[in-house]
Amino acid sequence: MRSLTVAPLARLPLAIAIIAFLFLGVFLVYPLWGVLSASVLSSDGTTFTLEHYGKVLAKSYYRASLINTLAIGLLATFVTTLIAVPLALTIARLDFPGKLLLIGLAALPLVLPSFVGAYALLLLLGRSGIVTQALNAWGVPFGSIYGTPGIVTVYALTLYPYVLLPTLAGFKAIDASVEEAAQSLGSSRLRTIWTVTLPIIVPSILSGALLVFIETIENFGVPVVLAEDKPILAVEAYKLFIGETATNPSAASVLGTLLICLTATVLIIQRRYLANRRFATRAGVPSPSNKVRGSWRIIGVVYCWAVVLLALIPFFAIVVLSFMEFRGPVLHSALSLKNYGELFATAGGPLRNTLLFATLAALATVLIGTPIGWVLTRTRSVWVSVLDVTATLPFAIAGTVLAIGLVIAFNSGAIVLTGGWLILVLAYTVRKLPFTVRTSSGILHQIDPSLEEASISLGVSPLFTFLRLVVPLMLGGIISGMVLTWVTVASELSSTVVLYSGPWRTLTIVMFQALEGTGAGTAVAAASILIAVSLIPVMLAYRLLRRYELSML
Amino acid sequence: MTDIRIANVSRSFGSVVAVNNITLDIKSGEFFTLLGPSGCGKTTLLRMIAGFADLDGGQISIGGRRIDRLPPHRRNIGMVFQNYAIFPNLTVAGNVAYGLKARKVASEEIATRVSEALALVRLQGYGERWPHQLSGGQLQRVAIARALVIRPEVLLLDEPLSNLDAKLRVDMRGEIRELQQRLNITTVYVTHDQEEALAVSQRIAVMQAGQIEQLGGPREIYRRPVSLFAASFMGMTNVLPGVVAGREGSQVRVRVGAVDLVIADAAARQGEAVTLCLRPEALRIIAPGEAPSTGEARLEGTVTNAEFIGALIRLDVELRGGTPLKVAVLDDPDSRATPGSTIVLAYDPARLTVFRSGAA
């Protein structure tokens, strides 16, 4: 009798969880199940078989794609960490003029699309790139940036904030007295960094590095621009899928499943490892910025600015180039708005689509993700843990794979979504959900639960307490989360490229198509608008973002 | 009538029994305190009344109306939280008006009731302030005003003073008690501080391991603890194991170490093992030649340590045979009780609590 009734306070979390499970079940689990089953079912779909895996892996080309993806991922993660940790140490321990500006600029690559960065590198240093041609004209030999070097460079320059920000936060969380204790026991300053400081912040570094690793494995935009003939998993899955019939996407599903296995393994390792290694020194007094003098100080400051500016140059270059005239792929140094004119002349308006989709997806993610975040922080039970895992799952799924799954699931049958705009918004919403869930639970951890109890005991129902008290208290965080979701959706390529159709081209698709044909001018204009679209909201919400997001990464 | 009846209430978290089959009646208008160490179940019991902890079994009713299945927002209970739980996004007036708005009270009436409530806690004119502009004590008053303004049937206070500094704590507890008496509202107060409980309560339930160890008025609980736990939790006490050595008229002698103490327990049998509890302040120093007052017994011992803490001097005394004894005396500049000196102590045998071994 009693076991059948739900306690009054458990009703709202349960209702939210049911809605969340329904949404994630239909638009995440079911499509993924489609990918998995397509990879292990025989062509007529009746018997279990591993023949597709055998066939795909028999080709050295696809085996190479697996190895390349892993190797590039590892190399890029290593290089990124190597760049970011000294940067974090310098920023944390040195006081220099313009430091706040530097930190702000250092966070920018988080919102700038790596795909655009890759494209800029191509325009500058590619075979017919501006810098390459200038160097060749002067007779300076210049190697190729295609393949591993280019990809790793772009990853390192666009992903370093993923390591920098948590490491910086880690440095700030170290109580000064821990280091003072080491020094009072006779340890030199360098030895203290090596034996005390670094071991404490290793979990922060690793959590950032693993994010970079996952990001590189899943990324589609950068290799599609720079890999040329080098096979990369996410790109090959896409090519196979476009080439196959949607009713039997077995080979693409094999690559997709392998990709999921890779990222899932990394995520599991991360959770296992980090769960046992949180060195919480009591967040007390942060270590003061040391007065380092002389050459070390100059080297440190120069290093910081060099990294930060180098990462931003490609984006700056794109904006400059967008005001120049292209004839075919060839650039002329005449200033003009022709590129923008061409871009806006294209029917349907990719800009309108990008803005519309980003807005819809950001709204939907907040509407679904915030209540989930609330349930995860405020309720404890088995189904809450299941919800936690399910809502984190999209993080481990490459956009390409999710999109393939969505096509398999909604190409025919009861619900047909392919060919429309809704499937794009759904894909974005599912992909960005883990971010919103994590942000909102992060904010909620800082809000005392007894505020909600006070409201309820004053006679406001749990639902209205959530709407009238919790949401206003979370508002700053919700808005900044929305801005970041909006910005990252605007530059999404990996699932868009699988799911878009006819009138629903986005700015990223314009750029993608320009890679294959002419239209470099419109692509650069699209890239510039994308940069503007990413930067303007971030600038507007910068104060909010600083308070909520950067501290949360 | 807003009495609270708690009948056979239980709750466990996993294998931990937080509240173990408690039955308790709290009278209308009573100031009732749940007192105990952390983890004894006092807060869980309070949260059950408020509706934030579910019952595994049992019933709770207020004023004859069963409430344990009502959702917390329909219980009409005023609650004051340990950390005040003041809504940071609302002004003081907004906080106090919050529950009235939920009850759809007309806005003119809200305005008058809010200012009345603020006046009640001596915060007139603070309505437009923001919570971050207030001190801890002021926030506490806002929390009380907010809980009282809805005219709740009962008022629940969950360790309301634990975040305040020592002096303010003493002032605030007096204010809370005075307010409660003026409004005559049934109040349940949770604390782990025995002095606070003694100062404000009409009745106290001392809790341990999910059960009520002792229920009674402050004086009764302090002076007549029913168990060793209650005796030692309610304040410093000497716990002296001994054996009933003999009887002289109405006086029963108990051998503790190498000395005899006199108790007033007529039922004690010869040779029985007992444990005696004697509060340090129940002993007083008399001059070596001075005879104790009628009915008093005397003891001799050597002072091993004297701790001066202002109003009191706490003495560690060693009795013959090495039995340690704690003694507390009022500060006295002429005191002879310096370490190493031998002193004579007098006590009233009626102030010794006797636990039969096995029963305690």
PDB file of N, CA and C in Angstrom, chain A residues 50-88:
ATOM      1  N   LEU A  50      29.086 -10.709 -36.828  1.00  0.00           N
ATOM      2  CA  LEU A  50      30.207  -9.761 -36.705  1.00  0.00           C
ATOM      3  C   LEU A  50      30.869  -9.557 -38.062  1.00  0.00           C
ATOM      4  N   GLU A  51      30.151  -9.981 -39.094  1.00  0.00           N
ATOM      5  CA  GLU A  51      30.752  -9.959 -40.439  1.00  0.00           C
ATOM      6  C   GLU A  51      31.089  -8.533 -40.881  1.00  0.00           C
ATOM      7  N   HIS A  52      30.224  -7.535 -40.489  1.00  0.00           N
ATOM      8  CA  HIS A  52      30.506  -6.150 -40.898  1.00  0.00           C
ATOM      9  C   HIS A  52      31.817  -5.661 -40.289  1.00  0.00           C
ATOM     10  N   TYR A  53      32.024  -6.024 -39.034  1.00  0.00           N
ATOM     11  CA  TYR A  53      33.273  -5.626 -38.387  1.00  0.00           C
ATOM     12  C   TYR A  53      34.450  -6.252 -39.121  1.00  0.00           C
ATOM     13  N   GLY A  54      34.292  -7.543 -39.450  1.00  0.00           N
ATOM     14  CA  GLY A  54      35.336  -8.252 -40.180  1.00  0.00           C
ATOM     15  C   GLY A  54      35.662  -7.554 -41.484  1.00  0.00           C
ATOM     16  N   LYS A  55      34.603  -7.211 -42.215  1.00  0.00           N
ATOM     17  CA  LYS A  55      34.788  -6.598 -43.543  1.00  0.00           C
ATOM     18  C   LYS A  55      35.487  -5.245 -43.437  1.00  0.00           C
ATOM     19  N   VAL A  56      34.994  -4.419 -42.506  1.00  0.00           N
ATOM     20  CA  VAL A  56      35.560  -3.068 -42.394  1.00  0.00           C
ATOM     21  C   VAL A  56      37.002  -3.134 -41.922  1.00  0.00           C
ATOM     22  N   LEU A  57      37.230  -3.953 -40.888  1.00  0.00           N
ATOM     23  CA  LEU A  57      38.573  -3.986 -40.314  1.00  0.00           C
ATOM     24  C   LEU A  57      39.565  -4.754 -41.181  1.00  0.00           C
ATOM     25  N   ALA A  58      39.036  -5.482 -42.154  1.00  0.00           N
ATOM     26  CA  ALA A  58      39.939  -6.186 -43.067  1.00  0.00           C
ATOM     27  C   ALA A  58      40.678  -5.185 -43.957  1.00  0.00           C
ATOM     28  N   LYS A  59      40.057  -4.022 -44.156  1.00  0.00           N
ATOM     29  CA  LYS A  59      40.700  -3.026 -45.025  1.00  0.00           C
ATOM     30  C   LYS A  59      41.687  -2.203 -44.209  1.00  0.00           C
ATOM     31  N   SER A  60      42.906  -2.145 -44.700  1.00  0.00           N
ATOM     32  CA  SER A  60      43.947  -1.448 -43.940  1.00  0.00           C
ATOM     33  C   SER A  60      43.612   0.030 -43.812  1.00  0.00           C
ATOM     34  N   TYR A  61      42.841   0.548 -44.801  1.00  0.00           N
ATOM     35  CA  TYR A  61      42.462   1.959 -44.787  1.00  0.00           C
ATOM     36  C   TYR A  61      41.670   2.292 -43.520  1.00  0.00           C
ATOM     37  N   TYR A  62      40.725   1.446 -43.161  1.00  0.00           N
ATOM     38  CA  TYR A  62      39.894   1.718 -41.986  1.00  0.00           C
ATOM     39  C   TYR A  62      40.634   1.410 -40.699  1.00  0.00           C
ATOM     40  N   ARG A  63      41.520   0.382 -40.771  1.00  0.00           N
ATOM     41  CA  ARG A  63      42.355   0.156 -39.577  1.00  0.00           C
ATOM     42  C   ARG A  63      43.208   1.391 -39.330  1.00  0.00           C
ATOM     43  N   ALA A  64      43.720   1.968 -40.430  1.00  0.00           N
ATOM     44  CA  ALA A  64      44.542   3.176 -40.291  1.00  0.00           C
ATOM     45  C   ALA A  64      43.721   4.312 -39.689  1.00  0.00           C
ATOM     46  N   SER A  65      42.451   4.403 -40.056  1.00  0.00           N
ATOM     47  CA  SER A  65      41.626   5.499 -39.530  1.00  0.00           C
ATOM     48  C   SER A  65      41.526   5.404 -38.008  1.00  0.00           C
ATOM     49  N   LEU A  66      41.414   4.170 -37.530  1.00  0.00           N
ATOM     50  CA  LEU A  66      41.350   3.968 -36.080  1.00  0.00           C
ATOM     51  C   LEU A  66      42.672   4.402 -35.427  1.00  0.00           C
ATOM     52  N   ILE A  67      43.767   3.955 -36.012  1.00  0.00           N
ATOM     53  CA  ILE A  67      45.083   4.258 -35.440  1.00  0.00           C
ATOM     54  C   ILE A  67      45.382   5.753 -35.530  1.00  0.00           C
ATOM     55  N   ASN A  68      45.078   6.359 -36.705  1.00  0.00           N
ATOM     56  CA  ASN A  68      45.316   7.799 -36.868  1.00  0.00           C
ATOM     57  C   ASN A  68      44.534   8.603 -35.845  1.00  0.00           C
ATOM     58  N   THR A  69      43.270   8.252 -35.667  1.00  0.00           N
ATOM     59  CA  THR A  69      42.423   8.990 -34.738  1.00  0.00           C
ATOM     60  C   THR A  69      43.033   8.965 -33.346  1.00  0.00           C
ATOM     61  N   LEU A  70      43.434   7.762 -32.920  1.00  0.00           N
ATOM     62  CA  LEU A  70      44.026   7.629 -31.591  1.00  0.00           C
ATOM     63  C   LEU A  70      45.351   8.373 -31.493  1.00  0.00           C
ATOM     64  N   ALA A  71      46.198   8.207 -32.510  1.00  0.00           N
ATOM     65  CA  ALA A  71      47.531   8.800 -32.449  1.00  0.00           C
ATOM     66  C   ALA A  71      47.450  10.321 -32.438  1.00  0.00           C
ATOM     67  N   ILE A  72      46.619  10.868 -33.319  1.00  0.00           N
ATOM     68  CA  ILE A  72      46.475  12.320 -33.377  1.00  0.00           C
ATOM     69  C   ILE A  72      45.872  12.828 -32.070  1.00  0.00           C
ATOM     70  N   GLY A  73      44.897  12.082 -31.552  1.00  0.00           N
ATOM     71  CA  GLY A  73      44.272  12.474 -30.288  1.00  0.00           C
ATOM     72  C   GLY A  73      45.297  12.538 -29.170  1.00  0.00           C
ATOM     73  N   LEU A  74      46.119  11.493 -29.064  1.00  0.00           N
ATOM     74  CA  LEU A  74      47.120  11.453 -27.991  1.00  0.00           C
ATOM     75  C   LEU A  74      48.137  12.569 -28.153  1.00  0.00           C
ATOM     76  N   LEU A  75      48.633  12.722 -29.391  1.00  0.00           N
ATOM     77  CA  LEU A  75      49.643  13.747 -29.643  1.00  0.00           C
ATOM     78  C   LEU A  75      49.079  15.141 -29.337  1.00  0.00           C
ATOM     79  N   ALA A  76      47.865  15.401 -29.830  1.00  0.00           N
ATOM     80  CA  ALA A  76      47.258  16.714 -29.623  1.00  0.00           C
ATOM     81  C   ALA A  76      47.045  16.965 -28.135  1.00  0.00           C
ATOM     82  N   THR A  77      46.604  15.946 -27.395  1.00  0.00           N
ATOM     83  CA  THR A  77      46.382  16.110 -25.965  1.00  0.00           C
ATOM     84  C   THR A  77      47.696  16.435 -25.260  1.00  0.00           C
ATOM     85  N   PHE A  78      48.748  15.712 -25.665  1.00  0.00           N
ATOM     86  CA  PHE A  78      50.053  15.926 -25.044  1.00  0.00           C
ATOM     87  C   PHE A  78      50.538  17.355 -25.304  1.00  0.00           C
ATOM     88  N   VAL A  79      50.485  17.776 -26.570  1.00  0.00           N
ATOM     89  CA  VAL A  79      50.966  19.109 -26.928  1.00  0.00           C
ATOM     90  C   VAL A  79      50.140  20.180 -26.212  1.00  0.00           C
ATOM     91  N   THR A  80      48.823  19.990 -26.210  1.00  0.00           N
ATOM     92  CA  THR A  80      47.940  20.968 -25.569  1.00  0.00           C
ATOM     93  C   THR A  80      48.277  21.112 -24.088  1.00  0.00           C
ATOM     94  N   THR A  81      48.468  19.989 -23.420  1.00  0.00           N
ATOM     95  CA  THR A  81      48.786  20.028 -21.997  1.00  0.00           C
ATOM     96  C   THR A  81      50.128  20.706 -21.768  1.00  0.00           C
ATOM     97  N   LEU A  82      51.066  20.377 -22.627  1.00  0.00           N
ATOM     98  CA  LEU A  82      52.401  20.947 -22.515  1.00  0.00           C
ATOM     99  C   LEU A  82      52.372  22.470 -22.656  1.00  0.00           C
ATOM    100  N   ILE A  83      51.470  22.960 -23.482  1.00  0.00           N
ATOM    101  CA  ILE A  83      51.349  24.410 -23.665  1.00  0.00           C
ATOM    102  C   ILE A  83      50.600  25.027 -22.487  1.00  0.00           C
ATOM    103  N   ALA A  84      49.544  24.350 -22.043  1.00  0.00           N
ATOM    104  CA  ALA A  84      48.604  24.988 -21.121  1.00  0.00           C
ATOM    105  C   ALA A  84      49.090  25.011 -19.680  1.00  0.00           C
ATOM    106  N   VAL A  85      49.810  23.971 -19.229  1.00  0.00           N
ATOM    107  CA  VAL A  85      50.173  23.925 -17.816  1.00  0.00           C
ATOM    108  C   VAL A  85      51.157  25.040 -17.431  1.00  0.00           C
ATOM    109  N   PRO A  86      52.250  25.247 -18.215  1.00  0.00           N
ATOM    110  CA  PRO A  86      53.115  26.385 -17.876  1.00  0.00           C
ATOM    111  C   PRO A  86      52.368  27.718 -17.951  1.00  0.00           C
ATOM    112  N   LEU A  87      51.430  27.791 -18.896  1.00  0.00           N
ATOM    113  CA  LEU A  87      50.624  29.001 -19.023  1.00  0.00           C
ATOM    114  C   LEU A  87      49.826  29.239 -17.739  1.00  0.00           C
ATOM    115  N   ALA A  88      49.206  28.184 -17.257  1.00  0.00           N
ATOM    116  CA  ALA A  88      48.410  28.310 -16.026  1.00  0.00           C
ATOM    117  C   ALA A  88      49.299  28.680 -14.852  1.00  0.00           C
TER     118      ALA A  88
END
